[in-house]
Amino acid sequence: MRLLRYTLLTLAALSFIYPFIWMVSASLSSESGLGDLVLLPQGFTWANYETVFTKIPLGRAFLNSAFVAVLTTGLVLISGAMVGYALARMQFAGRNLIFYLIIFTMTLPFQITLIPNYITMVKLGWVDTYFALIVPFALNSLSILLFRQAFQSLPQALIDAARIDGAGELRIIFQILVPNVLPTALTITILTFMGLWNEALWPLIVIRDEPTMTLPQLVTLFSVGGRAEGQLGVKIAAAVMLALPIILLYLFFQKHFIRSMASSGLKD
Amino acid sequence: MKKLTPYLLASPYLLHFGLFVAFPVVFSVVLTFHDWNIIAPMRWVGLANYERVLKDRLFWQAILNTLRFLVVHIPLQIAVALLLAELLNRTIRGASFFRAAFFLPVIVSGVVVTILWQQLLGFNAGLINRVLVSLALPRVSWLDDPDVAMYSIALMATWKNVGLYVILFLVGLQSVPVAYYEAADLEGATEWQKFRHITLPIINPTIFTVVVLSTIGGFSLFIEPYIMTEGGPLNSTLSAVMYIYKQAFQYYHMGYSATLGFCFALIILFVVVIQKRYVEQENG
């Protein structure tokens, strides 16, 4: 019985891990060795990566994605902490209204706002600029709620002591409170960064200009359009480039990844 | 000044809400009564867009495709996630390795998973058909048969997301008091009876969460069929979001696309409310 359990678990684990190993190995194989399903590359070559980099501006897209994801995640942390603090520790008219608006926003299907948001980008002249990729995502409801919850659990004495020392509200938030809720900040960082790094639909809508494209967008267009010219290895190499950073982060922060996703109940 | 501070702190939210939530929602309702290609001025058409939605066979096919996706995806996801969670729950050694392995596809971009599965599902060289052949079973045309393609995508989506639900179920399973099982053992209950009468009622809320999240995820399906099949063969994998996207950004039917989005959101709301009703009845 015990053996059966381990056998099933191992088979399942293999079915989740093996495709990724095959992908890396295939991306390093020559086109003729590609049909094989072994773990090591057949006819080892870097050619697929060279082709990818010469055919599509992958390096540029990689930097775009990193820039957008890092900057936006920073903004989400700042805006989330500010709004979360106001909701958690201050009394003001309209506080409950804001709270309910946040809940409402979270249940709103994105299909409703997709086209008007695109039109907003057109009217602001943000199409084909980084603004279109950053500003709409610079604040999110989940991070506000998570910060609010974390700040509520801190003792008032912490804030009072800082006030006596003459600290302003922003200093209280970022120098006193945020360092006390680092696990929450880490959860928000992971979820936001991962979502931004993987986002493909919105960039497809607002970016038409190749030098501004993000990595998932470029890889999508490359796969759907004819530019891979049926060269499988090249397509897979592009996919590896997209997967690698997030997998490396995952290997470092595995526990936090799992905990943050489980506690938020989010997907994608 | 002191009175203004909370509003200043909340101002990023208020700005963001106004620009990216309130305005789009109101404007999209206005848009549904207009014909507009972005360049020419908007033209009032009354309810014509809504009439067109009702008669639009492609839209209803896209909804039907989504339902076909969900019918396979949701039960499969629950069954596999529960089985894996149950296996993990009893085993201690290596549990964190297995958990991490199951979770791997969850964190990777849908773009990557789709490119990967395109190869796994290939007719001649695909891994899955090779396994079938080696077991003396016939090959399946996973992506080229209109009756099969959407289910192949459902299979892929299950593989991608199941790790997350394994974690959620594990949390649920670990909240079952051991004493319940011990008492059942004394009464001579079978494994199935224990599962049916002890485990299942306790993890019921988790099952509901999985159903709702999978439904919303299934309804927002876009990038997977877009890369894998581009909606084909014969529109059998055309998803509603893909159709809304095409109407807006390929044909520039902004008013009609907004109407589709609006009707589609109502359908999602309807389905989720029904699911909630059903679950409450089950528990009630």
Coordinates of C-alpha atoms in Angstrom, one line a residue:
Chain A
M1 CA 0.0 0.0 0.0
R2 CA 2.8 2.3 1.0
L3 CA 4.8 1.3 -2.1
L4 CA 1.8 2.0 -4.3
R5 CA 1.4 5.5 -2.8
Y6 CA 5.1 6.3 -3.5
T7 CA 4.9 4.9 -7.0
L8 CA 1.8 7.0 -7.8
L9 CA 3.4 10.2 -6.3
T10 CA 6.6 9.6 -8.2
L11 CA 4.8 9.0 -11.5
A12 CA 2.8 12.2 -11.0
A13 CA 5.9 14.2 -10.0
L14 CA 7.7 12.9 -13.2
S15 CA 4.8 14.0 -15.4
F16 CA 5.1 17.5 -14.0
I17 CA 8.9 17.8 -14.1
Y18 CA 9.8 15.8 -17.2
P19 CA 8.2 18.1 -19.8
F20 CA 10.3 21.0 -18.5
I21 CA 13.5 18.9 -18.6
W22 CA 12.6 17.8 -22.1
M23 CA 12.1 21.4 -23.1
V24 CA 15.5 22.5 -22.0
S25 CA 17.1 19.5 -23.6
A26 CA 15.2 20.0 -26.9
S27 CA 16.2 23.6 -27.0
L28 CA 19.8 22.5 -27.0
S29 CA 19.4 19.8 -29.6
S30 CA 19.9 20.0 -33.3
E31 CA 16.8 19.9 -35.4
S32 CA 17.4 16.3 -36.5
G33 CA 17.9 15.1 -32.9
L34 CA 14.7 16.8 -31.7
G35 CA 12.3 13.9 -32.2
D36 CA 13.9 12.0 -29.4
L37 CA 12.4 12.1 -25.9
V38 CA 15.6 11.6 -23.9
L39 CA 16.8 13.7 -21.1
L40 CA 20.1 14.9 -22.6
P41 CA 20.3 17.0 -25.8
Q42 CA 20.9 15.1 -29.1
G43 CA 23.6 16.7 -31.2
F44 CA 24.3 19.5 -28.7
T45 CA 24.2 23.0 -30.1
W46 CA 23.5 26.6 -29.2
A47 CA 22.1 27.2 -32.7
N48 CA 18.5 27.5 -31.5
Y49 CA 19.4 30.3 -29.1
E50 CA 21.5 32.1 -31.7
T51 CA 18.6 31.9 -34.2
V52 CA 16.1 33.2 -31.7
F53 CA 18.3 36.2 -30.8
T54 CA 19.0 37.0 -34.5
K55 CA 15.4 36.5 -35.6
I56 CA 13.5 38.3 -32.9
P57 CA 14.7 41.1 -30.5
L58 CA 14.5 38.7 -27.6
G59 CA 17.2 40.5 -25.5
R60 CA 15.3 43.7 -25.8
A61 CA 12.0 42.1 -24.9
F62 CA 13.6 40.4 -21.9
L63 CA 14.8 43.8 -20.6
N64 CA 11.4 45.3 -21.3
S65 CA 9.7 42.6 -19.3
A66 CA 12.2 42.8 -16.4
F67 CA 11.9 46.6 -16.4
V68 CA 8.1 46.6 -16.4
A69 CA 7.8 43.8 -13.9
V70 CA 10.3 45.2 -11.4
L71 CA 9.1 48.8 -11.6
T72 CA 5.4 47.9 -11.4
T73 CA 5.9 45.5 -8.5
G74 CA 7.6 48.4 -6.7
L75 CA 4.7 50.7 -7.4
V76 CA 2.2 48.1 -6.2
L77 CA 4.1 47.7 -2.9
I78 CA 4.1 51.5 -2.4
S79 CA 0.5 52.2 -3.4
G80 CA -0.7 49.1 -1.5
A81 CA 1.0 50.0 1.7
M82 CA -0.3 53.6 1.5
V83 CA -3.9 52.8 0.9
G84 CA -3.7 49.7 3.2
Y85 CA -2.4 51.9 6.0
A86 CA -5.2 54.5 5.5
L87 CA -7.8 51.8 5.6
A88 CA -6.3 49.9 8.5
R89 CA -5.3 52.7 10.9
M90 CA -7.1 55.9 10.1
Q91 CA -10.6 57.1 10.6
F92 CA -12.2 59.1 7.8
A93 CA -15.4 59.6 6.0
G94 CA -15.7 57.2 3.0
R95 CA -13.3 54.6 4.4
N96 CA -15.9 51.8 4.2
L97 CA -17.0 52.9 0.8
I98 CA -13.4 52.5 -0.5
F99 CA -13.2 49.1 1.1
Y100 CA -16.4 48.0 -0.7
L101 CA -15.2 49.4 -4.0
I102 CA -12.1 47.3 -3.7
I103 CA -14.1 44.2 -3.1
F104 CA -16.3 45.1 -6.1
T105 CA -13.3 45.6 -8.3
M106 CA -11.9 42.2 -7.4
T107 CA -15.1 40.5 -8.6
L108 CA -15.4 42.4 -11.8
P109 CA -14.7 40.3 -14.9
F110 CA -11.9 41.8 -16.9
Q111 CA -13.9 41.3 -20.1
I112 CA -16.0 44.3 -19.3
T113 CA -13.1 46.7 -18.9
L114 CA -10.9 45.4 -21.7
I115 CA -12.0 47.7 -24.5
P116 CA -12.6 50.9 -22.6
N117 CA -9.2 50.5 -21.0
Y118 CA -7.7 50.2 -24.4
I119 CA -9.5 53.4 -25.5
T120 CA -8.2 55.2 -22.4
M121 CA -4.7 54.2 -23.5
V122 CA -5.4 55.6 -27.0
K123 CA -6.8 58.9 -25.6
L124 CA -3.9 59.3 -23.2
G125 CA -1.5 58.6 -26.1
W126 CA 0.0 55.7 -24.1
V127 CA -0.3 53.0 -26.8
D128 CA 3.2 51.7 -27.6
T129 CA 4.7 53.2 -24.5
Y130 CA 5.8 51.7 -21.2
F131 CA 3.0 53.7 -19.5
A132 CA 0.4 51.4 -20.9
L133 CA 2.2 48.4 -19.5
I134 CA 2.9 50.0 -16.0
V135 CA 0.2 52.4 -14.9
P136 CA -2.9 50.2 -15.2
F137 CA -1.1 47.6 -13.0
A138 CA 0.6 50.0 -10.6
L139 CA -2.0 49.4 -8.0
N140 CA -4.0 46.3 -7.2
S141 CA -6.8 45.5 -4.9
L142 CA -5.3 42.3 -3.5
S143 CA -2.2 44.1 -2.3
I144 CA -4.2 46.8 -0.5
L145 CA -6.3 44.1 1.3
L146 CA -3.2 42.1 2.3
F147 CA -1.4 45.2 3.6
R148 CA -4.6 46.4 5.4
Q149 CA -4.9 43.1 7.2
A150 CA -1.2 43.0 8.1
F151 CA -1.2 46.6 9.4
Q152 CA -4.4 45.9 11.5
S153 CA -2.5 43.3 13.5
L154 CA 0.3 45.6 14.6
P155 CA 0.2 47.3 18.0
Q156 CA -0.8 50.9 18.2
A157 CA 2.2 51.6 20.5
L158 CA 4.5 51.2 17.5
I159 CA 2.8 54.0 15.7
D160 CA 2.5 56.2 18.8
A161 CA 6.2 55.9 19.6
A162 CA 7.1 56.9 16.0
R163 CA 4.7 59.9 16.3
I164 CA 6.4 61.1 19.5
D165 CA 9.7 60.9 17.7
G166 CA 8.2 63.3 15.1
A167 CA 7.9 60.8 12.2
G168 CA 5.5 61.8 9.4
E169 CA 2.9 59.3 8.1
L170 CA 5.0 58.2 5.1
R171 CA 8.0 57.5 7.4
I172 CA 5.7 55.6 9.7
I173 CA 4.4 53.4 6.9
F174 CA 7.7 52.7 5.1
Q175 CA 10.2 52.7 7.9
I176 CA 8.3 51.4 10.8
L177 CA 5.3 49.3 9.6
V178 CA 6.4 47.7 6.4
P179 CA 9.6 46.2 7.9
N180 CA 7.3 44.6 10.5
V181 CA 5.1 42.9 7.9
L182 CA 7.8 41.5 5.6
P183 CA 6.1 38.1 4.9
T184 CA 3.1 40.0 3.6
A185 CA 5.3 42.3 1.5
L186 CA 7.1 39.2 0.1
T187 CA 3.7 37.5 -0.7
I188 CA 2.6 40.6 -2.6
T189 CA 6.0 40.9 -4.4
I190 CA 5.8 37.3 -5.6
L191 CA 2.2 37.3 -6.8
T192 CA 2.6 40.7 -8.5
F193 CA 5.9 39.9 -10.2
M194 CA 4.8 36.5 -11.4
G195 CA 1.5 37.9 -12.8
L196 CA 3.3 40.7 -14.6
W197 CA 6.1 38.5 -16.0
N198 CA 3.5 36.1 -17.4
E199 CA 0.9 38.5 -18.7
A200 CA 0.4 38.2 -22.4
L201 CA -3.1 39.5 -23.3
W202 CA -2.8 43.1 -22.3
P203 CA 0.6 43.7 -24.0
L204 CA -0.9 42.1 -27.2
I205 CA -3.6 44.8 -27.1
V206 CA -1.6 48.0 -26.3
I207 CA 1.8 47.3 -27.8
R208 CA 2.3 47.0 -31.6
D209 CA 5.8 48.4 -31.7
E210 CA 8.4 45.7 -31.5
P211 CA 11.1 47.5 -29.4
T212 CA 8.5 48.0 -26.6
M213 CA 7.1 44.4 -26.6
T214 CA 7.4 42.2 -23.6
L215 CA 8.8 38.7 -23.6
P216 CA 5.5 36.7 -23.4
Q217 CA 4.0 38.9 -26.1
L218 CA 6.9 38.4 -28.4
V219 CA 7.1 34.7 -27.9
T220 CA 3.3 34.5 -28.5
L221 CA 3.6 36.4 -31.8
F222 CA 6.6 34.4 -32.8
S223 CA 4.7 31.1 -32.2
V224 CA 1.5 32.2 -33.8
G225 CA 3.0 34.1 -36.7
G226 CA 5.1 32.3 -39.2
R227 CA 8.5 33.5 -38.0
A228 CA 9.5 30.3 -36.3
E229 CA 9.1 28.8 -39.8
G230 CA 8.4 25.4 -38.4
Q231 CA 11.7 25.4 -36.6
L232 CA 10.6 23.7 -33.5
G233 CA 13.9 24.0 -31.6
V234 CA 13.8 27.8 -32.1
K235 CA 10.3 28.1 -30.7
I236 CA 11.2 26.0 -27.7
A237 CA 14.3 28.0 -27.0
A238 CA 12.2 31.2 -26.9
A239 CA 9.8 29.4 -24.4
V240 CA 12.8 28.4 -22.2
M241 CA 13.9 32.1 -22.1
L242 CA 10.5 33.0 -20.9
A243 CA 10.3 30.2 -18.3
L244 CA 13.8 30.3 -16.9
P245 CA 13.7 33.5 -14.7
I246 CA 10.5 32.5 -13.0
I247 CA 11.6 29.0 -12.4
L248 CA 14.9 30.2 -10.9
L249 CA 13.0 32.6 -8.6
Y250 CA 10.7 29.7 -7.7
L251 CA 13.6 27.4 -6.8
F252 CA 14.9 30.2 -4.4
F253 CA 11.6 31.1 -2.8
Q254 CA 9.7 27.9 -3.2
K255 CA 8.1 27.9 0.2
H256 CA 7.0 31.5 -0.1
F257 CA 5.6 30.9 -3.6
I258 CA 3.4 28.0 -2.4
R259 CA 2.3 29.8 0.8
S260 CA 1.4 33.1 -1.0
M261 CA -0.6 31.4 -3.7
A262 CA -2.4 29.2 -1.2
S263 CA -3.2 32.0 1.1
S264 CA -4.6 34.2 -1.6
G265 CA -6.5 31.5 -3.4
L266 CA -5.5 33.1 -6.7
K267 CA -4.5 31.5 -10.0
D268 CA -2.8 32.6 -13.2
Chain B
M1 CA -4.1 69.3 6.9
K2 CA -4.4 66.4 9.4
K3 CA -7.9 65.7 8.0
L4 CA -6.6 65.5 4.5
T5 CA -3.9 63.0 5.2
P6 CA -6.0 59.8 4.8
Y7 CA -7.4 61.1 1.5
L8 CA -3.9 61.9 0.3
L9 CA -2.8 58.4 1.2
A10 CA -5.8 56.8 -0.5
S11 CA -5.5 59.1 -3.6
P12 CA -3.6 56.6 -5.7
Y13 CA -6.5 54.2 -5.2
L14 CA -9.1 56.8 -6.0
L15 CA -7.3 57.9 -9.2
H16 CA -6.7 54.3 -10.3
F17 CA -10.3 53.4 -9.6
G18 CA -11.7 56.3 -11.5
L19 CA -9.5 55.8 -14.5
F20 CA -9.3 52.0 -14.8
V21 CA -12.6 50.8 -13.2
A22 CA -15.4 53.4 -12.9
F23 CA -14.8 55.0 -16.3
P24 CA -14.4 51.7 -18.2
V25 CA -17.5 50.2 -16.7
V26 CA -19.7 53.3 -17.5
F27 CA -18.1 53.8 -20.9
S28 CA -18.5 50.2 -21.9
V29 CA -22.2 50.4 -21.2
V30 CA -22.4 53.6 -23.3
L31 CA -20.4 51.8 -26.0
T32 CA -22.8 48.9 -26.2
F33 CA -25.4 51.3 -27.8
H34 CA -23.0 52.6 -30.4
D35 CA -21.3 51.6 -33.6
W36 CA -17.7 52.7 -33.5
N37 CA -14.4 51.9 -35.3
I38 CA -12.3 54.3 -33.1
I39 CA -11.5 56.6 -36.0
A40 CA -15.0 57.8 -37.2
P41 CA -17.3 59.5 -34.6
M42 CA -19.5 57.2 -32.5
R43 CA -22.9 56.4 -34.1
W44 CA -25.9 55.7 -31.9
V45 CA -27.5 52.3 -32.9
G46 CA -29.9 51.7 -29.9
L47 CA -30.2 48.0 -29.1
A48 CA -28.9 46.8 -32.5
N49 CA -25.7 45.4 -30.9
Y50 CA -27.7 43.3 -28.4
E51 CA -29.9 42.0 -31.2
R52 CA -26.8 41.0 -33.1
V53 CA -25.4 39.2 -30.1
L54 CA -28.5 37.0 -29.8
K55 CA -28.2 36.0 -33.5
D56 CA -24.4 35.7 -33.5
R57 CA -23.8 32.0 -34.0
L58 CA -20.0 32.3 -33.5
F59 CA -20.4 33.9 -30.1
W60 CA -22.7 31.1 -28.9
Q61 CA -20.4 28.6 -30.3
A62 CA -17.6 30.2 -28.3
I63 CA -19.8 30.0 -25.2
L64 CA -20.5 26.3 -26.0
N65 CA -16.8 25.7 -26.5
T66 CA -16.1 27.1 -23.0
L67 CA -18.8 24.9 -21.5
R68 CA -17.3 21.9 -23.2
F69 CA -13.9 22.9 -21.7
L70 CA -15.4 23.3 -18.2
V71 CA -17.3 20.0 -18.3
V72 CA -14.0 18.1 -18.7
H73 CA -11.7 20.5 -16.8
I74 CA -13.5 21.0 -13.5
P75 CA -14.3 17.3 -12.6
L76 CA -10.8 16.2 -13.8
Q77 CA -9.1 19.0 -11.8
I78 CA -11.0 18.1 -8.6
A79 CA -10.4 14.4 -9.0
V80 CA -6.7 14.6 -9.7
A81 CA -6.1 17.3 -7.1
L82 CA -7.9 15.4 -4.4
L83 CA -6.1 12.1 -5.3
L84 CA -2.7 13.8 -5.1
A85 CA -3.6 15.7 -1.9
E86 CA -4.8 12.5 -0.3
L87 CA -1.6 10.7 -1.3
L88 CA 0.5 13.5 0.0
N89 CA -1.5 13.8 3.2
R90 CA -0.6 10.3 4.4
T91 CA 3.1 10.4 3.3
I92 CA 5.7 12.3 5.2
R93 CA 9.0 11.6 3.5
G94 CA 9.7 13.8 0.5
A95 CA 6.4 15.6 0.8
S96 CA 7.9 19.0 0.1
F97 CA 9.6 17.7 -3.0
F98 CA 6.4 16.3 -4.4
R99 CA 4.5 19.5 -3.5
A100 CA 7.1 21.6 -5.3
A101 CA 7.0 19.4 -8.3
F102 CA 3.2 19.6 -8.7
F103 CA 3.4 23.3 -8.3
L104 CA 6.0 23.9 -11.0
P105 CA 3.5 24.4 -13.9
V106 CA 1.4 26.8 -11.9
I107 CA 4.1 29.4 -11.8
V108 CA 5.2 29.2 -15.4
S109 CA 3.6 31.3 -18.1
G110 CA 0.6 29.9 -20.0
V111 CA 2.6 30.8 -23.2
V112 CA 5.4 28.3 -22.2
V113 CA 3.0 25.6 -21.1
T114 CA 1.1 25.9 -24.4
I115 CA 4.2 25.7 -26.5
L116 CA 5.3 22.7 -24.5
W117 CA 2.0 20.9 -24.9
Q118 CA 1.8 21.6 -28.6
Q119 CA 4.8 19.2 -28.8
L120 CA 3.4 16.7 -26.3
L121 CA 0.1 16.5 -28.2
G122 CA 1.7 16.1 -31.7
F123 CA 0.1 13.4 -33.8
N124 CA 3.2 11.6 -35.0
A125 CA 6.1 12.7 -32.8
G126 CA 4.1 13.8 -29.7
L127 CA 5.1 12.1 -26.4
I128 CA 1.5 11.2 -25.5
N129 CA 0.8 9.4 -28.8
R130 CA 4.1 7.6 -28.5
V131 CA 3.1 6.3 -25.1
L132 CA -0.3 5.2 -26.6
V133 CA 1.4 3.4 -29.4
S134 CA 3.8 1.6 -27.1
L135 CA 0.8 0.4 -25.2
A136 CA -0.7 -0.9 -28.5
L137 CA -3.4 1.8 -28.4
P138 CA -4.4 3.9 -31.4
R139 CA -3.0 7.4 -31.9
V140 CA -5.4 10.3 -31.1
S141 CA -5.5 13.4 -33.2
W142 CA -5.5 15.7 -30.2
L143 CA -5.5 19.1 -31.9
D144 CA -6.8 18.5 -35.4
D145 CA -10.1 16.9 -34.7
P146 CA -12.9 19.5 -33.9
D147 CA -14.5 17.0 -31.5
V148 CA -11.3 16.5 -29.5
A149 CA -9.3 19.7 -29.6
M150 CA -11.1 21.6 -26.8
Y151 CA -10.8 18.6 -24.5
S152 CA -7.0 18.5 -25.2
I153 CA -6.8 22.1 -24.1
A154 CA -8.9 21.2 -21.0
L155 CA -6.4 18.4 -20.3
M156 CA -3.5 20.9 -20.6
A157 CA -5.2 23.4 -18.3
T158 CA -5.7 20.7 -15.7
W159 CA -2.0 19.8 -15.8
K160 CA -1.1 23.5 -15.5
N161 CA -3.3 24.4 -12.5
V162 CA -3.8 21.2 -10.6
G163 CA -0.8 21.9 -8.3
L164 CA -2.5 25.0 -6.8
Y165 CA -5.6 22.9 -5.9
V166 CA -3.4 20.1 -4.4
I167 CA -2.2 22.8 -2.0
L168 CA -5.7 24.1 -1.2
F169 CA -7.0 20.5 -0.7
L170 CA -4.0 19.7 1.5
V171 CA -4.9 22.6 3.8
G172 CA -8.5 21.3 3.9
L173 CA -7.5 17.7 4.6
Q174 CA -5.2 18.6 7.4
S175 CA -8.0 20.3 9.2
V176 CA -9.9 17.0 9.6
P177 CA -9.4 15.8 13.2
V178 CA -7.7 12.4 13.3
A179 CA -10.1 11.2 16.0
Y180 CA -12.9 11.1 13.4
Y181 CA -11.0 8.5 11.3
E182 CA -10.1 6.5 14.4
A183 CA -13.7 6.4 15.5
A184 CA -14.7 5.3 12.0
D185 CA -12.0 2.6 12.1
L186 CA -13.5 1.2 15.3
E187 CA -16.9 1.0 13.6
G188 CA -15.3 -0.9 10.8
A189 CA -15.8 1.7 8.1
T190 CA -14.2 1.2 4.6
E191 CA -11.8 3.7 3.1
W192 CA -14.6 4.8 0.7
Q193 CA -17.1 5.3 3.6
K194 CA -14.5 7.3 5.5
F195 CA -13.9 9.5 2.4
R196 CA -17.6 9.9 1.7
H197 CA -18.8 10.7 5.2
I198 CA -15.8 12.4 6.9
T199 CA -13.4 13.9 4.4
L200 CA -15.9 15.1 1.7
P201 CA -18.1 17.2 4.0
I202 CA -15.1 18.9 5.5
I203 CA -13.4 19.8 2.2
N204 CA -16.7 20.8 0.5
P205 CA -15.9 24.6 0.8
T206 CA -12.5 23.9 -0.9
I207 CA -14.3 22.1 -3.7
F208 CA -16.6 25.1 -4.2
T209 CA -13.5 27.4 -4.3
V210 CA -12.0 25.1 -7.0
V211 CA -15.2 25.1 -9.0
V212 CA -15.6 28.9 -8.9
L213 CA -11.9 29.6 -9.7
S214 CA -11.8 27.1 -12.5
T215 CA -15.0 28.5 -13.9
I216 CA -13.7 32.1 -14.0
G217 CA -10.3 30.8 -15.3
G218 CA -12.1 28.8 -18.0
F219 CA -14.2 31.7 -19.0
S220 CA -11.1 33.9 -19.4
L221 CA -9.3 31.3 -21.6
F222 CA -7.4 33.1 -24.3
I223 CA -3.7 32.6 -24.7
E224 CA -3.8 28.8 -24.6
P225 CA -6.1 28.2 -27.6
Y226 CA -4.7 31.3 -29.3
I227 CA -1.2 29.8 -29.5
M228 CA -2.2 26.1 -29.7
T229 CA -4.9 26.2 -32.4
E230 CA -5.7 29.8 -33.1
G231 CA -9.3 28.9 -32.4
G232 CA -9.5 26.1 -34.9
P233 CA -10.2 23.5 -36.2
L234 CA -13.6 24.8 -37.4
N235 CA -13.7 27.3 -34.5
S236 CA -14.0 24.4 -32.1
T237 CA -11.5 26.1 -29.7
L238 CA -12.6 29.7 -30.3
S239 CA -13.0 31.1 -26.8
A240 CA -15.2 34.0 -25.9
V241 CA -12.4 36.3 -24.9
M242 CA -10.6 35.4 -28.2
Y243 CA -13.8 36.3 -30.1
I244 CA -14.2 39.6 -28.2
Y245 CA -10.5 40.3 -28.9
K246 CA -11.0 39.6 -32.6
Q247 CA -14.1 41.8 -32.9
A248 CA -12.3 44.7 -31.3
F249 CA -8.7 44.5 -32.5
Q250 CA -9.0 42.8 -35.9
Y251 CA -12.3 44.1 -37.2
Y252 CA -12.4 47.3 -35.0
H253 CA -16.1 46.7 -34.0
M254 CA -15.6 48.5 -30.7
G255 CA -19.3 48.9 -29.8
Y256 CA -20.1 45.3 -30.7
S257 CA -17.1 43.9 -28.9
A258 CA -18.0 45.9 -25.8
T259 CA -21.5 44.5 -26.0
L260 CA -20.1 41.0 -26.3
G261 CA -18.0 41.6 -23.2
F262 CA -20.9 43.0 -21.3
C263 CA -23.2 40.0 -22.2
F264 CA -20.4 37.6 -21.5
A265 CA -19.8 39.1 -18.0
L266 CA -23.5 38.7 -17.3
I267 CA -23.3 35.0 -18.3
I268 CA -20.3 34.5 -16.0
L269 CA -22.1 36.1 -13.1
F270 CA -25.2 33.9 -13.8
V271 CA -23.1 30.7 -13.8
V272 CA -21.2 31.6 -10.7
V273 CA -24.4 32.5 -8.8
I274 CA -26.0 29.2 -9.8
Q275 CA -23.0 27.3 -8.6
K276 CA -23.1 29.1 -5.3
R277 CA -26.9 28.4 -4.9
Y278 CA -26.2 24.7 -5.7
V279 CA -23.4 24.4 -3.1
E280 CA -25.5 26.1 -0.4
Q281 CA -28.3 23.7 -1.1
E282 CA -25.9 20.7 -0.8
N283 CA -24.7 22.0 2.5
G284 CA -28.1 23.2 3.8

